[in-house]
Short mmCIF file of C-alpha atoms and ligand atoms in Angstrom, two decimals:
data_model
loop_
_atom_site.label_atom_id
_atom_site.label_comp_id
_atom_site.label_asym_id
_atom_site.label_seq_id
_atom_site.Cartn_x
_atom_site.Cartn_y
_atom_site.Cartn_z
CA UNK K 267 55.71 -20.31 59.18
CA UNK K 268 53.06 -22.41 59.70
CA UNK K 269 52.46 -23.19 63.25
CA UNK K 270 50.82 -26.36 65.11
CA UNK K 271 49.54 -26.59 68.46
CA UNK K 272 47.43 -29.22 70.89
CA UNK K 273 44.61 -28.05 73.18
CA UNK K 274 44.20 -30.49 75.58
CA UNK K 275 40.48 -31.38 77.38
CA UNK K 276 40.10 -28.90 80.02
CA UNK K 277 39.15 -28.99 83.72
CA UNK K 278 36.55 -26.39 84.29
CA UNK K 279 37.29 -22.61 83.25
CA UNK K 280 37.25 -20.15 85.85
CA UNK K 281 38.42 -16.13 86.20
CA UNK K 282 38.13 -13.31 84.15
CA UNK K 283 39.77 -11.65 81.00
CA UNK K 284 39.77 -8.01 79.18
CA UNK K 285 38.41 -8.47 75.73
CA UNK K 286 40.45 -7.44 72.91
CA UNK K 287 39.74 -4.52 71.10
CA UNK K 288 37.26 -4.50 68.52
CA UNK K 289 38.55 -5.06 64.98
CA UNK K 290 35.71 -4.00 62.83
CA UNK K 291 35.43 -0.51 65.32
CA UNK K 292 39.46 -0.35 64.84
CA UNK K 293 39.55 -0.42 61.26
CA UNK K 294 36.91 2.47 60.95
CA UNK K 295 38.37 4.33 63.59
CA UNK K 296 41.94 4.71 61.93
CA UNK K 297 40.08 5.19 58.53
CA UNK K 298 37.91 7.89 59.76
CA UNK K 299 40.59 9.26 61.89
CA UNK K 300 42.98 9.56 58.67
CA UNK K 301 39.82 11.78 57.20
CA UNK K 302 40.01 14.55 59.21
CA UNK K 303 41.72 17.57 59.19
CA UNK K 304 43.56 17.60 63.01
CA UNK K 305 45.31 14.79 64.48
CA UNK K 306 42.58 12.13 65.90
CA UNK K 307 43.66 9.89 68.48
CA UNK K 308 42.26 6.24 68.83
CA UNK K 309 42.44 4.51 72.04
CA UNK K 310 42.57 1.03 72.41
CA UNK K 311 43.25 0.63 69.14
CA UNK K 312 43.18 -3.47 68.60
CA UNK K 313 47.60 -3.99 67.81
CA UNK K 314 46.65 -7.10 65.50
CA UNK K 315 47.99 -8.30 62.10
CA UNK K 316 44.62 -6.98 60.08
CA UNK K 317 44.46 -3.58 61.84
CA UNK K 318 47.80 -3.02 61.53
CA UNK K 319 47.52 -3.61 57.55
CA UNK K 320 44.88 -0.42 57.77
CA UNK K 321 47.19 1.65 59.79
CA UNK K 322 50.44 0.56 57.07
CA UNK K 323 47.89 1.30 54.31
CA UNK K 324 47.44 4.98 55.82
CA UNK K 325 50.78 5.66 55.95
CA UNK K 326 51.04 4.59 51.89
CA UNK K 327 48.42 7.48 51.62
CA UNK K 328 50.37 9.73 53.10
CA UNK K 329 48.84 10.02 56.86
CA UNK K 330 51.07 9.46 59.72
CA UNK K 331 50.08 7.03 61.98
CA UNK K 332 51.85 6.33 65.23
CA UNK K 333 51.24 3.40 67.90
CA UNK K 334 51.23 4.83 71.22
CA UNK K 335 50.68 3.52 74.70
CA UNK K 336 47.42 5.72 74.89
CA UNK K 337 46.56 4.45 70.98
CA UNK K 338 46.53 5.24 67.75
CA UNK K 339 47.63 8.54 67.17
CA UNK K 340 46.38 9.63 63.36
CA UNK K 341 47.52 12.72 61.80
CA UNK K 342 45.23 12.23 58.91
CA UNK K 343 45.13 13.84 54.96
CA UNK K 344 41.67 15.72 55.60
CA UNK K 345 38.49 14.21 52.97
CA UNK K 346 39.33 14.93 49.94
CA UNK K 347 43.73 14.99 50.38
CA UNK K 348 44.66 11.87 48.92
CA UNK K 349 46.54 12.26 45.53
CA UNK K 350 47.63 8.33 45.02
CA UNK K 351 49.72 7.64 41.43
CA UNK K 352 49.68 4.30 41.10
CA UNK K 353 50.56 3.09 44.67
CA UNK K 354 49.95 -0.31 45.53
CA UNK K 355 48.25 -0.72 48.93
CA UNK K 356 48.80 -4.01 50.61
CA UNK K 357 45.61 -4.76 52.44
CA UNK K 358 47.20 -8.45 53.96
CA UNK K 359 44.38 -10.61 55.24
CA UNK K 360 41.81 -8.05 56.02
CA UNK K 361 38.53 -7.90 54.09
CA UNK K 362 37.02 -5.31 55.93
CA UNK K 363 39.95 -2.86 54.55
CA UNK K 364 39.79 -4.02 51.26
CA UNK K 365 36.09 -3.34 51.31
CA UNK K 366 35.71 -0.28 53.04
CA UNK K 367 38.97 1.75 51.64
CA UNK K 368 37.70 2.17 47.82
CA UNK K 369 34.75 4.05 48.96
CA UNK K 370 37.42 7.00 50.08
CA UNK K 371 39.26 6.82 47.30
CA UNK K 372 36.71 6.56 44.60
CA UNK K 373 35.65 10.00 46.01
CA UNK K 374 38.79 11.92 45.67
CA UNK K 375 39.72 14.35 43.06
CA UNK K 376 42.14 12.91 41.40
CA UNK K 377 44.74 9.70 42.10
CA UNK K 378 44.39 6.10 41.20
CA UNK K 379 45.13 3.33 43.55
CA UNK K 380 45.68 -0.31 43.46
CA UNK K 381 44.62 -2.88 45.73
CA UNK K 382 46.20 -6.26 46.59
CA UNK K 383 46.60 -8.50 49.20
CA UNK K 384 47.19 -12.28 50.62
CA UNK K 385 46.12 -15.17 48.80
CA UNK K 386 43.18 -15.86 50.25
CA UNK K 387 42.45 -11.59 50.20
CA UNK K 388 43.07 -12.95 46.10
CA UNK K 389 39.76 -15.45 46.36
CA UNK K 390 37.37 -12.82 47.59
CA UNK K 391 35.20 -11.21 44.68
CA UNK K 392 35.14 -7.41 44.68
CA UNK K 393 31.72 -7.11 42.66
CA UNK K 394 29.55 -6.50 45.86
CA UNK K 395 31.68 -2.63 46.11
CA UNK K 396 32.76 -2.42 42.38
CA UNK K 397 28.60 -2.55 41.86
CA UNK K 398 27.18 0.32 44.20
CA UNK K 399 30.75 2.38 43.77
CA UNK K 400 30.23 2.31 39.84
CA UNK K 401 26.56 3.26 40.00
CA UNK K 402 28.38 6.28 41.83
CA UNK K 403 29.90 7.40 38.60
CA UNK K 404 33.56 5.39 40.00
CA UNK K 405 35.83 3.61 38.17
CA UNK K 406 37.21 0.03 39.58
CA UNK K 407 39.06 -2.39 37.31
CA UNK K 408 39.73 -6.01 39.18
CA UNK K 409 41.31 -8.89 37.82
CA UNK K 410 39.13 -11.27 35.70
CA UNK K 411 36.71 -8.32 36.36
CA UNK K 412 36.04 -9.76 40.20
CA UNK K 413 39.40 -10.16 42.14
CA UNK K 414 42.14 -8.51 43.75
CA UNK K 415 44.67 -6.98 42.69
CA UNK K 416 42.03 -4.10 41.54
CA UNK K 417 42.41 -0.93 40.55
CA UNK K 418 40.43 2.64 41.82
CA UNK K 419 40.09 5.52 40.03
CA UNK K 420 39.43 8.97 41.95
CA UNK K 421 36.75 10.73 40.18
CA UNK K 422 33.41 12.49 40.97
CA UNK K 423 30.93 10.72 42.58
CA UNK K 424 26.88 11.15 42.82
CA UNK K 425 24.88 10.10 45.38
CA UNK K 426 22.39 7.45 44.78
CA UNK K 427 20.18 5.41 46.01
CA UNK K 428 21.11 1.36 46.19
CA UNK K 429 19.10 -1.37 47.76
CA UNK K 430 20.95 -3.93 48.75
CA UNK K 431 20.81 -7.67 47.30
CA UNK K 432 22.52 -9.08 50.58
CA UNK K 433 22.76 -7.27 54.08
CA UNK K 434 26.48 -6.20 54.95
CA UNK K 435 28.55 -4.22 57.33
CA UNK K 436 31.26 -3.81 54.99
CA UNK K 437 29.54 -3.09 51.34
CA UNK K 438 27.56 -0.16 53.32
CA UNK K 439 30.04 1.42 55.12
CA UNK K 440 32.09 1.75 51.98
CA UNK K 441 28.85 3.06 50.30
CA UNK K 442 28.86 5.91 53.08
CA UNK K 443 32.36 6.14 52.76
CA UNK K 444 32.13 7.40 49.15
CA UNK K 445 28.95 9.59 49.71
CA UNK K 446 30.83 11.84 51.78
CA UNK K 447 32.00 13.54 49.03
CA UNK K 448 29.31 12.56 46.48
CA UNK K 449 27.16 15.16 44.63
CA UNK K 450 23.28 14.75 46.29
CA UNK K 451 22.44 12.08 49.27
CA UNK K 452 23.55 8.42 49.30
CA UNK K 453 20.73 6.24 50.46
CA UNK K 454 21.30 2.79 51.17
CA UNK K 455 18.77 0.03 51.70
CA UNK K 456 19.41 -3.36 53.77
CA UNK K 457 17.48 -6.16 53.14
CA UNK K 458 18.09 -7.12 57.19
CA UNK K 459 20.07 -4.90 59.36
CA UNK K 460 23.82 -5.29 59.79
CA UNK K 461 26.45 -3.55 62.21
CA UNK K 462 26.37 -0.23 62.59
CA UNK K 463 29.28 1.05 63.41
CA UNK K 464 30.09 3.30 60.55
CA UNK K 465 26.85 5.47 61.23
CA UNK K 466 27.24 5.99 64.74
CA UNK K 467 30.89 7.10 64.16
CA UNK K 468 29.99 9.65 61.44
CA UNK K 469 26.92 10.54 63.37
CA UNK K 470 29.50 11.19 66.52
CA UNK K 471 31.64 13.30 63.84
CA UNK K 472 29.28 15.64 62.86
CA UNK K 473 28.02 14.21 59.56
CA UNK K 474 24.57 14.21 58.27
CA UNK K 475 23.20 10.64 58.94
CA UNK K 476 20.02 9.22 59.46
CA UNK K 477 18.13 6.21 58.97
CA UNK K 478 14.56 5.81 58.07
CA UNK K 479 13.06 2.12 58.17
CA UNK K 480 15.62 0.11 56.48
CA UNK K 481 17.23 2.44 54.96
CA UNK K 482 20.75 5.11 56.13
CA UNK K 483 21.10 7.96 54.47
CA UNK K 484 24.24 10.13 54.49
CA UNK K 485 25.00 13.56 53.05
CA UNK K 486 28.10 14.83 51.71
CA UNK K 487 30.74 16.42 54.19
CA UNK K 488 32.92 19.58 54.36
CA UNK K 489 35.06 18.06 57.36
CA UNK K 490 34.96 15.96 59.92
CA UNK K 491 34.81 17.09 63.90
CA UNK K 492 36.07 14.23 66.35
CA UNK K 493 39.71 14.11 68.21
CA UNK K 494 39.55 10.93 69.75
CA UNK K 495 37.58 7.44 69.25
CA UNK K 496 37.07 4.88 72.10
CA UNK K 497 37.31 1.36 70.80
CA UNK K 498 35.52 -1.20 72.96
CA UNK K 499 36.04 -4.75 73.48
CA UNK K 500 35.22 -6.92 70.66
CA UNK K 501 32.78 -9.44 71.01
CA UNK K 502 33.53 -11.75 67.93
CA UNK K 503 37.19 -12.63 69.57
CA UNK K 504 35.12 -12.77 73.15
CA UNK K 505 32.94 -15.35 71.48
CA UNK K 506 35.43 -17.66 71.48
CA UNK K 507 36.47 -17.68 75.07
CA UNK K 508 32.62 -17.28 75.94
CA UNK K 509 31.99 -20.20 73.93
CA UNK K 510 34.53 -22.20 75.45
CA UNK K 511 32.74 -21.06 79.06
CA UNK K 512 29.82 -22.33 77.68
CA UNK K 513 31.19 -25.99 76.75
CA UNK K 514 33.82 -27.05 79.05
CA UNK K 515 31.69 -28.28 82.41
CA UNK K 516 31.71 -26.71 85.44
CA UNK K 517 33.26 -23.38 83.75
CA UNK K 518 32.43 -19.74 85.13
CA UNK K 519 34.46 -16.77 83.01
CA UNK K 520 34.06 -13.13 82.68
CA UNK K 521 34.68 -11.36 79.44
CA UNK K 522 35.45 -7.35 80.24
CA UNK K 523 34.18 -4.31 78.61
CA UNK K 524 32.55 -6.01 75.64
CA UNK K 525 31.01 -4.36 73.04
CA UNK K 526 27.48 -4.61 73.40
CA UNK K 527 25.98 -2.88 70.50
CA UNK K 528 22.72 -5.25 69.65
CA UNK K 529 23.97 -5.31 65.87
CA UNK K 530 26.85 -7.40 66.79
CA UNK K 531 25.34 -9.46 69.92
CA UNK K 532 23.34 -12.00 67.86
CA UNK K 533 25.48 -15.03 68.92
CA UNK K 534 24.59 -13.77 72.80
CA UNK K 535 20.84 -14.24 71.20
CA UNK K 536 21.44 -17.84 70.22
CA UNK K 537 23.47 -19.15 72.55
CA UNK K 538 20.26 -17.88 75.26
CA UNK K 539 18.05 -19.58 73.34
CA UNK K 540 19.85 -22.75 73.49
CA UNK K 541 19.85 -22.62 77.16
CA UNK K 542 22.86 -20.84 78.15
CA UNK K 543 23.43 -18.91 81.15
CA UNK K 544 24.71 -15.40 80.03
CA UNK K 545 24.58 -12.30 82.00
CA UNK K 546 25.26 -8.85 80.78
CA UNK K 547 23.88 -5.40 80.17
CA UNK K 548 23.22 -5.90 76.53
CA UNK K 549 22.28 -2.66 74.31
CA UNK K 550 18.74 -3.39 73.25
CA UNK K 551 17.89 -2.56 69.58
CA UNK K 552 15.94 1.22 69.10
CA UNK K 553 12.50 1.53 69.08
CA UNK K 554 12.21 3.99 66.28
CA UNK K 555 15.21 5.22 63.72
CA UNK K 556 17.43 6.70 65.99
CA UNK K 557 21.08 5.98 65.14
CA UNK K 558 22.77 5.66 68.92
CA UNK K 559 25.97 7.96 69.66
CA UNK K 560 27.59 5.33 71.65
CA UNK K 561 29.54 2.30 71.66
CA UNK K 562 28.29 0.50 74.86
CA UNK K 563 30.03 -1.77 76.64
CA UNK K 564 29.37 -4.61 79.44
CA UNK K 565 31.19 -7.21 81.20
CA UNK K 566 29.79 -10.98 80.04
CA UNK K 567 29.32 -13.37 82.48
CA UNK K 568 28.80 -16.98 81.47
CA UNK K 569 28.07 -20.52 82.64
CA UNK K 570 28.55 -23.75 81.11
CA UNK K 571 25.40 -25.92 81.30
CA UNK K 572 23.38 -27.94 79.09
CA UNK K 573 22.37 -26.87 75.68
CA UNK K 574 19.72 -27.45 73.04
CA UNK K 575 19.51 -26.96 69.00
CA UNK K 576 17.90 -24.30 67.65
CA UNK K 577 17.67 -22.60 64.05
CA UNK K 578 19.09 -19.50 63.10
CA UNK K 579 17.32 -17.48 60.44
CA UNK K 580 18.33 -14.96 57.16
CA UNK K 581 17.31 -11.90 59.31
CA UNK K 582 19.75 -12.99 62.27
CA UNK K 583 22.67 -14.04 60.34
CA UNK K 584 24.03 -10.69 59.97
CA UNK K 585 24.35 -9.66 63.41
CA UNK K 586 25.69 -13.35 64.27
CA UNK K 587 28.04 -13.44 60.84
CA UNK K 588 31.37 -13.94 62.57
CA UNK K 589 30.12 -16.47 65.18
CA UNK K 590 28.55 -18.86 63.28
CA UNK K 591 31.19 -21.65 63.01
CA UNK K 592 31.06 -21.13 66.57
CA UNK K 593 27.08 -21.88 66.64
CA UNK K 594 27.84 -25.10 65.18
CA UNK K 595 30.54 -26.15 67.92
CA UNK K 596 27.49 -25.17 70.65
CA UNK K 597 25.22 -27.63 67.87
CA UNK K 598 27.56 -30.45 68.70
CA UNK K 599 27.73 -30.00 72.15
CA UNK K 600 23.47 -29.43 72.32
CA UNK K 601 20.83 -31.91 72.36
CA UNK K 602 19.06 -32.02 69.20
CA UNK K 603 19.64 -30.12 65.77
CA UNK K 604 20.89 -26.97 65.62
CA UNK K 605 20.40 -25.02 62.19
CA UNK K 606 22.15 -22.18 60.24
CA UNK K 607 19.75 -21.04 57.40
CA UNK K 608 20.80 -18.36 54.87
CA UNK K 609 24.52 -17.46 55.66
CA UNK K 610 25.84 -18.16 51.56
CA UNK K 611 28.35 -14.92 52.50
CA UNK K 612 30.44 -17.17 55.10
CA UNK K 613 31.43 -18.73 51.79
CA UNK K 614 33.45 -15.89 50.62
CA UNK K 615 34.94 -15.14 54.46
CA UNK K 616 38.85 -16.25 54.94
CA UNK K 617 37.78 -19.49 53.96
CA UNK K 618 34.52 -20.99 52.50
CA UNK K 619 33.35 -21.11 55.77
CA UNK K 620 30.81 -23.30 55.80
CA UNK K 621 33.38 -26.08 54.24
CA UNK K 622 36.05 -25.39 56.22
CA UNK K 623 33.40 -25.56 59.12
CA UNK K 624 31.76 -28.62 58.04
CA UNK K 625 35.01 -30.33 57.65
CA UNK K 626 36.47 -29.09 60.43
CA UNK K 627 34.16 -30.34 62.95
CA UNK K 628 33.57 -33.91 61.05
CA UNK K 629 37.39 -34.30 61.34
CA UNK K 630 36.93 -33.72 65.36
CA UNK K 631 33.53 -36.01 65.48
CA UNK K 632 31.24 -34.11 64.53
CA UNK K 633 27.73 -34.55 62.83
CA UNK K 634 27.64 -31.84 60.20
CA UNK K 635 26.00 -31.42 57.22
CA UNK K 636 27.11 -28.19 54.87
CA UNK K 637 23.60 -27.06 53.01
CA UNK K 638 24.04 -24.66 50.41
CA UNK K 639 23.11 -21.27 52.48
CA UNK K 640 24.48 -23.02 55.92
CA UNK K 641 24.97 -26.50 57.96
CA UNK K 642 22.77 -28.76 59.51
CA UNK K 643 23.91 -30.58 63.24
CA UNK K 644 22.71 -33.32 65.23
CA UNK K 645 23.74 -32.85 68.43
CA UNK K 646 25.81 -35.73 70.23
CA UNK K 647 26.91 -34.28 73.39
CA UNK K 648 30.36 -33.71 72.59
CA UNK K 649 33.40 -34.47 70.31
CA UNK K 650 36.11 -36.99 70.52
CA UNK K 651 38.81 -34.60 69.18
CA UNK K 652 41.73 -34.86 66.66
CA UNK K 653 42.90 -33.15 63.93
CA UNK K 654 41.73 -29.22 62.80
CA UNK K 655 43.53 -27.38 59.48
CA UNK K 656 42.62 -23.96 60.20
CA UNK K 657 43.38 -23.12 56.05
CA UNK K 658 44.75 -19.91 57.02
CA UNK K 659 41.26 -18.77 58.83
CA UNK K 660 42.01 -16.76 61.98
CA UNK K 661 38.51 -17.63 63.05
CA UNK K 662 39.12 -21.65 62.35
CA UNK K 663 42.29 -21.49 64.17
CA UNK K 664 40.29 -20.43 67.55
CA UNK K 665 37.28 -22.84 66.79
CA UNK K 666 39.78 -26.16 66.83
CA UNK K 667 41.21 -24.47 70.13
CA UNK K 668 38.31 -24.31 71.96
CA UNK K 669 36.87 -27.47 70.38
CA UNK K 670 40.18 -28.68 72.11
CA UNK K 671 39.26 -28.27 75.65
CA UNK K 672 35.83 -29.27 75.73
CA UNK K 673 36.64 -32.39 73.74
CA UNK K 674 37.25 -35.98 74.70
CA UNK K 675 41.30 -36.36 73.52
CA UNK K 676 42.36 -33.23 72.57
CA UNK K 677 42.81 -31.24 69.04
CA UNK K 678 45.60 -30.36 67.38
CA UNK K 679 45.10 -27.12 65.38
CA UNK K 680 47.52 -26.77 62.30
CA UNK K 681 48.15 -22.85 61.54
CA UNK K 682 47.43 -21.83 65.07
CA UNK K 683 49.52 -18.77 64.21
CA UNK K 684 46.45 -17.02 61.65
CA UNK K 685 44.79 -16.25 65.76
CA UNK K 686 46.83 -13.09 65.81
CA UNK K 687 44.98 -11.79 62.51
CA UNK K 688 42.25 -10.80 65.05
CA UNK K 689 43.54 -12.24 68.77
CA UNK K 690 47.06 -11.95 69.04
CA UNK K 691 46.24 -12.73 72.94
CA UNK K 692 43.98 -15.95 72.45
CA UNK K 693 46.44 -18.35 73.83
CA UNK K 694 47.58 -16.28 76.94
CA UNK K 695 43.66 -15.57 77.54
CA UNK K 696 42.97 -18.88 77.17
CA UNK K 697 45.61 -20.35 79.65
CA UNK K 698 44.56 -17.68 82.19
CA UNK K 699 40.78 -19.07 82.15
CA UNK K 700 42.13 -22.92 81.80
C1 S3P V 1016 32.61 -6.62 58.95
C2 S3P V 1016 31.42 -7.06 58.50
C3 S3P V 1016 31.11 -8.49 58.32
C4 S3P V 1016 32.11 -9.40 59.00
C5 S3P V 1016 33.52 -8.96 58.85
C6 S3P V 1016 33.71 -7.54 59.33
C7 S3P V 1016 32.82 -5.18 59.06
O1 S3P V 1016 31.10 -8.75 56.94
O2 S3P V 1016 31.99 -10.71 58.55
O3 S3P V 1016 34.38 -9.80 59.59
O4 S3P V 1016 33.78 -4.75 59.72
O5 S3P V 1016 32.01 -4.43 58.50
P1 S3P V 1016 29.82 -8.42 56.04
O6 S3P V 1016 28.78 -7.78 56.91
O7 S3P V 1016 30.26 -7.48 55.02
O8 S3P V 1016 29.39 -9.77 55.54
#
């Protein structure tokens, strides 16, 4: 049921709260986890409605997957295990499940899976895998020929080489997925670089991985050696309450244990260079090819204080992807434009993101322009407040919240509820800083 709630303007923020686990990290954790051999236990595994689609999905496969108070405890299939006939695998909201599961099941040796999910799971083409996974001698069949439901067929899979048209997280991991069992190397090339989470887990497993220039390369896999993943905080469900620090005067809050890998701190990036104050020990990017081991992690500390507009370029959008409607609530807040160039994927997020963000904020006062790659704002200070439909968007939901308390009356959020896709503690965190 469809839930409504007001945020009301704020006195300043103060005090400090753990970040939820990371939901991209969590997803490839249990997925991974389900690929080895022994039992692999994930701690802090993030206990949210998308994650827990991944860990349901598992069990349809035939892992067992048990929520513990240490984690996620995964006693997985092993590689190449899986034996589906015909099962229909409900992947709910989650994108990043629907995207990175058909690379694993492409690459088994026999089975054939379907794929479904919500409605807005039903909007999201399925060409950007379907494309590198048939190249690899798969076999996908979606509806229309783009959407969900779709159907994958196990089969045998060769390595190849694919340069990517648009930098993404999700299309490569489920690239490296499948070439763990491919015939030959799997070579992927990104146009700009995107999170890296996949490799450094693999890498931490034992596999083969290695990047040269833009490109990761993977080999194929016998088995896989971890038996236990750490899953840090996750900075895109920090953002929110670190964007809220940022906006609502006088505010001082403390994020814990964030993730800090520099692939995923691009909004930290921005938000500096529009003049906030934000301190923590942020992973800097390699010098040379190395993929890192680690996951690090840092406390962020954060100030509110004036802002100013700046302009966020192609190469930064990926490591900024999920923050961007947030970028555009700092815009309105800023002095002067603020500018999000070459982000046509946050179309095909949740939502069209950069409608639902554009009319979002316009609803609440805002000046917003959507531009075909992105959104244009002129800064005014602030916004009066009102109304905010977050269309089923877990990310839209937290905007209008935060929007809330920084703003002049107040905003009501309709479908506050879709927060616990990603945050099921937003609310509680939020009324512990407010
Ligand atoms: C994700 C990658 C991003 C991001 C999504 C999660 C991932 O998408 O928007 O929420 O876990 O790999 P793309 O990089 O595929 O655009």
């Amino acid at each position: 049921m469809t839930q409504t709630a007001h945020f009301q303007p704020a006195g300043p923020l103060q005090g400090s709260v753990p970040a939820p686990p990371d939901k991209s990290i969590s997803h490839r954790a249990a997925l991974v986890a389900a690929m080895h051999d022994e039992p692999v236990l994930v701690h802090n595994y993030l206990d949210a409605a998308d994650t827990n689609s991944t860990a349901a999905a598992l069990r349809t496969l035939g892992a067992v997957v048990e929520m513990r108070p240490d984690g996620l405890l995964v006693r997985g299939t092993g590689l190449r295990g899986l034996d589906g006939v015909g099962e229909t695998i409900d992947v709910g909201n989650s994108g990043t499940l629907m995207r990175l599961l058909p690379g694993w099941l492409a690459s088994q040796p026999t089975g054939s899976w379907t794929l479904d999910g919500d409605a807005s799971i039903r909007r999201r083409p399925v060409d950007r895998i379907a494309r590198p996974l048939s190249m690899m001698g798969a076999r996908l069949e979606a509806t229309d020929g783009h959407f969900p439901p779709f159907v994958v067929h196990a089969g045998r899979l060769r390595g190849i080489e694919y340069v990517q048209p648009q930098a993404s997280g999700q299309v490569k991991s489920c690239v490296l997925l499948a070439g763990l069992q491919a015939e030959g190397d799997t070579r992927i090339v990104e146009p700009a670089r995107s999170r890296d989470h996949t490799e450094r887990m693999l890498l931490r497993a034992g596999v083969r991985i290695w990047r040269d220039g833009p490109a990761v390369n993977v080999c194929a896999a016998d088995e896989l050696g971890l038996d236990a993943i750490e899953v840090p905080g996750d900075l895109s469900s920090a953002a929110f309450l670190i964007a809220a620090g940022l906006i609502v005067p006088g505010s001082h809050v403390v994020l814990e244990e964030v993730g800090v890998n520099w692939t995923r701190t691009g909004f930290l990036r921005v938000a500096e260079r529009m003049g906030a104050a934000i301190e923590g020990d942020l992973e800097q990017p390699p010098l040379g090819d190395e993929i890192p081991l680690l996951e690090p992690v840092s406390d962020i500390d954060v100030s509110a204080g004036p802002l100013s507009g700046t302009t966020v370029e192609s190469y930064e959008v990926p490591l900024t992807i999920d923050e961007l409607p947030l970028v555009a609530l700092l815009g309105c807040f800023a002095e002067g434009e603020t500018v999000v160039r070459g982000a046509d994927e946050l179309r095909v997020k949740e939502s069209d993101r950069i409608q639902a963000v554009v009319d979002g904020l316009r609803g609440l006062g805002g000046e917003i322009e959507a531009t075909e790659d992105g959104f244009a704002v002129t800064g005014t200070g602030g916004l009066r407040g009102g109304v905010l439909d977050s269309q089923g968007d877990h990310r839209l939901a937290m905007l209008g919240a935060v929007a809330g308390l920084a703003s002049e009356e107040g905003v009501r959020v309709i479908g506050i509820d879709v927060a616990a896709v990603s945050y099921p503690q937003f609310r509680e965190h939020l009324g512990t800083l407010a």
